[in-house]
Amino acid sequence: TDEARTMYTKALNNGYKNALTTYHLAALYLNLEDTDNAMLYLDMTIELDPYHTGARLKKIELLVMKERYEEALKNAQEFIEVS
């Protein structure tokens, strides 16, 4: 996991900032239960690709897990709008 994190972080730092890389980093941080960094990379993924279904759903799920229900609802409504 540390190796994967290092690899993806190096890719971002070397100009390979794309939705696939940021989404993989978000998933990695979710597996490590580092929800703050997971949210950061989910937000980056959505910024890079507003239609990224996986990132939008994971963000909603994470917001519910953090009991941030109003924000989760807002994100769900945005998800429906872009779908």
Short mmCIF file of N, CA and C in Angstrom, two decimals:
data_model
loop_
_atom_site.label_atom_id
_atom_site.label_comp_id
_atom_site.label_asym_id
_atom_site.label_seq_id
_atom_site.Cartn_x
_atom_site.Cartn_y
_atom_site.Cartn_z
N THR A 1 0.82 -1.19 0.00
CA THR A 1 0.00 0.00 0.00
C THR A 1 0.87 1.26 0.00
N ASP A 2 1.93 1.25 0.80
CA ASP A 2 2.84 2.40 0.79
C ASP A 2 3.48 2.57 -0.58
N GLU A 3 3.79 1.45 -1.20
CA GLU A 3 4.40 1.49 -2.53
C GLU A 3 3.43 2.09 -3.55
N ALA A 4 2.18 1.68 -3.47
CA ALA A 4 1.17 2.21 -4.40
C ALA A 4 0.96 3.71 -4.16
N ARG A 5 0.89 4.10 -2.90
CA ARG A 5 0.71 5.52 -2.57
C ARG A 5 1.87 6.34 -3.13
N THR A 6 3.08 5.84 -2.95
CA THR A 6 4.27 6.52 -3.46
C THR A 6 4.22 6.63 -4.97
N MET A 7 3.84 5.55 -5.63
CA MET A 7 3.78 5.54 -7.09
C MET A 7 2.76 6.55 -7.62
N TYR A 8 1.56 6.56 -7.05
CA TYR A 8 0.52 7.47 -7.51
C TYR A 8 0.88 8.93 -7.19
N THR A 9 1.46 9.16 -6.02
CA THR A 9 1.86 10.51 -5.65
C THR A 9 2.95 11.03 -6.58
N LYS A 10 3.91 10.17 -6.92
CA LYS A 10 4.95 10.57 -7.87
C LYS A 10 4.34 10.89 -9.23
N ALA A 11 3.39 10.10 -9.64
CA ALA A 11 2.73 10.35 -10.92
C ALA A 11 2.06 11.72 -10.92
N LEU A 12 1.37 12.06 -9.84
CA LEU A 12 0.73 13.38 -9.75
C LEU A 12 1.77 14.49 -9.78
N ASN A 13 2.84 14.31 -9.03
CA ASN A 13 3.89 15.33 -8.95
C ASN A 13 4.63 15.49 -10.27
N ASN A 14 4.61 14.47 -11.12
CA ASN A 14 5.28 14.54 -12.41
C ASN A 14 4.34 14.93 -13.55
N GLY A 15 3.20 15.49 -13.20
CA GLY A 15 2.31 16.02 -14.23
C GLY A 15 1.23 15.08 -14.73
N TYR A 16 1.11 13.91 -14.12
CA TYR A 16 0.07 12.96 -14.55
C TYR A 16 -1.18 13.12 -13.68
N LYS A 17 -1.65 14.35 -13.59
CA LYS A 17 -2.84 14.61 -12.79
C LYS A 17 -4.06 14.33 -13.65
N ASN A 18 -4.67 13.19 -13.39
CA ASN A 18 -5.88 12.83 -14.12
C ASN A 18 -6.83 12.11 -13.17
N ALA A 19 -8.06 11.94 -13.60
CA ALA A 19 -9.09 11.38 -12.74
C ALA A 19 -8.77 9.94 -12.31
N LEU A 20 -8.14 9.19 -13.17
CA LEU A 20 -7.82 7.80 -12.82
C LEU A 20 -6.82 7.75 -11.67
N THR A 21 -5.78 8.56 -11.75
CA THR A 21 -4.76 8.58 -10.70
C THR A 21 -5.34 9.07 -9.38
N THR A 22 -6.09 10.16 -9.42
CA THR A 22 -6.64 10.69 -8.17
C THR A 22 -7.68 9.75 -7.57
N TYR A 23 -8.44 9.08 -8.43
CA TYR A 23 -9.44 8.12 -7.91
C TYR A 23 -8.76 6.93 -7.24
N HIS A 24 -7.67 6.45 -7.82
CA HIS A 24 -6.94 5.35 -7.19
C HIS A 24 -6.36 5.77 -5.85
N LEU A 25 -5.88 6.99 -5.76
CA LEU A 25 -5.38 7.49 -4.48
C LEU A 25 -6.50 7.59 -3.46
N ALA A 26 -7.67 8.04 -3.89
CA ALA A 26 -8.82 8.12 -2.98
C ALA A 26 -9.18 6.73 -2.46
N ALA A 27 -9.21 5.75 -3.35
CA ALA A 27 -9.52 4.37 -2.94
C ALA A 27 -8.47 3.83 -1.98
N LEU A 28 -7.23 4.15 -2.24
CA LEU A 28 -6.14 3.71 -1.37
C LEU A 28 -6.32 4.29 0.04
N TYR A 29 -6.62 5.59 0.11
CA TYR A 29 -6.81 6.22 1.42
C TYR A 29 -8.08 5.70 2.11
N LEU A 30 -9.11 5.37 1.34
CA LEU A 30 -10.31 4.77 1.95
C LEU A 30 -9.96 3.43 2.59
N ASN A 31 -9.15 2.64 1.89
CA ASN A 31 -8.73 1.34 2.45
C ASN A 31 -7.90 1.51 3.72
N LEU A 32 -7.18 2.62 3.80
CA LEU A 32 -6.38 2.91 5.00
C LEU A 32 -7.20 3.61 6.09
N GLU A 33 -8.48 3.84 5.80
CA GLU A 33 -9.41 4.55 6.68
C GLU A 33 -8.96 5.98 6.98
N ASP A 34 -8.24 6.57 6.03
CA ASP A 34 -7.83 7.97 6.11
C ASP A 34 -8.86 8.77 5.31
N THR A 35 -9.97 9.08 5.98
CA THR A 35 -11.11 9.67 5.28
C THR A 35 -10.84 11.10 4.80
N ASP A 36 -10.00 11.83 5.51
CA ASP A 36 -9.70 13.21 5.09
C ASP A 36 -8.97 13.22 3.75
N ASN A 37 -7.93 12.41 3.63
CA ASN A 37 -7.21 12.34 2.36
C ASN A 37 -8.06 11.70 1.27
N ALA A 38 -8.87 10.73 1.64
CA ALA A 38 -9.78 10.12 0.65
C ALA A 38 -10.70 11.18 0.07
N MET A 39 -11.27 12.03 0.94
CA MET A 39 -12.17 13.09 0.49
C MET A 39 -11.43 14.08 -0.41
N LEU A 40 -10.22 14.42 -0.04
CA LEU A 40 -9.41 15.33 -0.85
C LEU A 40 -9.25 14.80 -2.28
N TYR A 41 -8.90 13.52 -2.40
CA TYR A 41 -8.69 12.94 -3.73
C TYR A 41 -9.99 12.66 -4.47
N LEU A 42 -11.07 12.40 -3.75
CA LEU A 42 -12.37 12.28 -4.41
C LEU A 42 -12.78 13.62 -5.01
N ASP A 43 -12.56 14.70 -4.24
CA ASP A 43 -12.87 16.03 -4.76
C ASP A 43 -12.03 16.36 -5.99
N MET A 44 -10.75 16.00 -5.95
CA MET A 44 -9.89 16.23 -7.11
C MET A 44 -10.39 15.46 -8.33
N THR A 45 -10.80 14.22 -8.09
CA THR A 45 -11.30 13.39 -9.18
C THR A 45 -12.53 14.02 -9.82
N ILE A 46 -13.45 14.48 -8.99
CA ILE A 46 -14.68 15.09 -9.49
C ILE A 46 -14.38 16.40 -10.21
N GLU A 47 -13.40 17.14 -9.72
CA GLU A 47 -13.00 18.38 -10.39
C GLU A 47 -12.43 18.08 -11.79
N LEU A 48 -11.64 17.01 -11.86
CA LEU A 48 -11.04 16.63 -13.14
C LEU A 48 -12.04 15.99 -14.10
N ASP A 49 -12.99 15.25 -13.52
CA ASP A 49 -14.00 14.55 -14.33
C ASP A 49 -15.35 14.61 -13.61
N PRO A 50 -16.14 15.64 -13.87
CA PRO A 50 -17.42 15.81 -13.19
C PRO A 50 -18.40 14.64 -13.39
N TYR A 51 -18.15 13.79 -14.39
CA TYR A 51 -19.04 12.67 -14.67
C TYR A 51 -18.54 11.35 -14.10
N HIS A 52 -17.52 11.41 -13.25
CA HIS A 52 -16.94 10.18 -12.67
C HIS A 52 -17.90 9.61 -11.63
N THR A 53 -18.66 8.63 -12.05
CA THR A 53 -19.70 8.04 -11.20
C THR A 53 -19.13 7.46 -9.91
N GLY A 54 -18.05 6.71 -10.02
CA GLY A 54 -17.46 6.07 -8.84
C GLY A 54 -17.06 7.08 -7.79
N ALA A 55 -16.41 8.16 -8.20
CA ALA A 55 -15.96 9.19 -7.25
C ALA A 55 -17.16 9.88 -6.60
N ARG A 56 -18.16 10.18 -7.39
CA ARG A 56 -19.34 10.85 -6.82
C ARG A 56 -20.06 9.96 -5.81
N LEU A 57 -20.22 8.68 -6.14
CA LEU A 57 -20.89 7.76 -5.21
C LEU A 57 -20.08 7.54 -3.94
N LYS A 58 -18.77 7.39 -4.10
CA LYS A 58 -17.91 7.20 -2.91
C LYS A 58 -17.94 8.43 -2.03
N LYS A 59 -17.97 9.62 -2.64
CA LYS A 59 -18.02 10.85 -1.84
C LYS A 59 -19.31 10.91 -1.05
N ILE A 60 -20.43 10.59 -1.68
CA ILE A 60 -21.72 10.59 -0.98
C ILE A 60 -21.68 9.59 0.17
N GLU A 61 -21.17 8.40 -0.10
CA GLU A 61 -21.06 7.36 0.93
C GLU A 61 -20.19 7.85 2.09
N LEU A 62 -19.09 8.48 1.79
CA LEU A 62 -18.17 8.97 2.81
C LEU A 62 -18.82 10.08 3.63
N LEU A 63 -19.55 10.96 2.98
CA LEU A 63 -20.24 12.03 3.70
C LEU A 63 -21.29 11.47 4.66
N VAL A 64 -22.02 10.45 4.23
CA VAL A 64 -23.00 9.81 5.11
C VAL A 64 -22.29 9.15 6.29
N MET A 65 -21.18 8.48 6.01
CA MET A 65 -20.40 7.84 7.06
C MET A 65 -19.93 8.86 8.10
N LYS A 66 -19.61 10.07 7.64
CA LYS A 66 -19.15 11.13 8.54
C LYS A 66 -20.33 11.91 9.15
N GLU A 67 -21.56 11.45 8.85
CA GLU A 67 -22.79 12.06 9.34
C GLU A 67 -22.96 13.50 8.87
N ARG A 68 -22.48 13.77 7.67
CA ARG A 68 -22.64 15.08 7.04
C ARG A 68 -23.77 14.96 6.02
N TYR A 69 -24.98 14.78 6.56
CA TYR A 69 -26.13 14.39 5.75
C TYR A 69 -26.57 15.46 4.76
N GLU A 70 -26.58 16.72 5.17
CA GLU A 70 -27.01 17.77 4.25
C GLU A 70 -26.06 17.87 3.06
N GLU A 71 -24.77 17.78 3.33
CA GLU A 71 -23.79 17.82 2.25
C GLU A 71 -23.92 16.59 1.35
N ALA A 72 -24.21 15.44 1.96
CA ALA A 72 -24.41 14.22 1.17
C ALA A 72 -25.62 14.37 0.25
N LEU A 73 -26.69 14.94 0.78
CA LEU A 73 -27.90 15.16 -0.03
C LEU A 73 -27.61 16.12 -1.18
N LYS A 74 -26.89 17.19 -0.90
CA LYS A 74 -26.52 18.16 -1.95
C LYS A 74 -25.70 17.48 -3.04
N ASN A 75 -24.75 16.64 -2.63
CA ASN A 75 -23.92 15.93 -3.60
C ASN A 75 -24.74 14.92 -4.39
N ALA A 76 -25.70 14.29 -3.75
CA ALA A 76 -26.57 13.34 -4.45
C ALA A 76 -27.40 14.06 -5.51
N GLN A 77 -27.90 15.25 -5.16
CA GLN A 77 -28.68 16.02 -6.13
C GLN A 77 -27.80 16.46 -7.31
N GLU A 78 -26.57 16.87 -7.02
CA GLU A 78 -25.64 17.24 -8.10
C GLU A 78 -25.34 16.04 -8.99
N PHE A 79 -25.19 14.87 -8.37
CA PHE A 79 -24.93 13.64 -9.10
C PHE A 79 -26.07 13.35 -10.09
N ILE A 80 -27.29 13.50 -9.61
CA ILE A 80 -28.46 13.26 -10.46
C ILE A 80 -28.48 14.25 -11.63
N GLU A 81 -28.12 15.49 -11.36
CA GLU A 81 -28.12 16.52 -12.40
C GLU A 81 -27.11 16.22 -13.51
N VAL A 82 -25.94 15.71 -13.15
CA VAL A 82 -24.92 15.47 -14.17
C VAL A 82 -25.04 14.10 -14.84
N SER A 83 -25.87 13.26 -14.27
CA SER A 83 -26.04 11.90 -14.84
C SER A 83 -26.92 11.93 -16.06
#
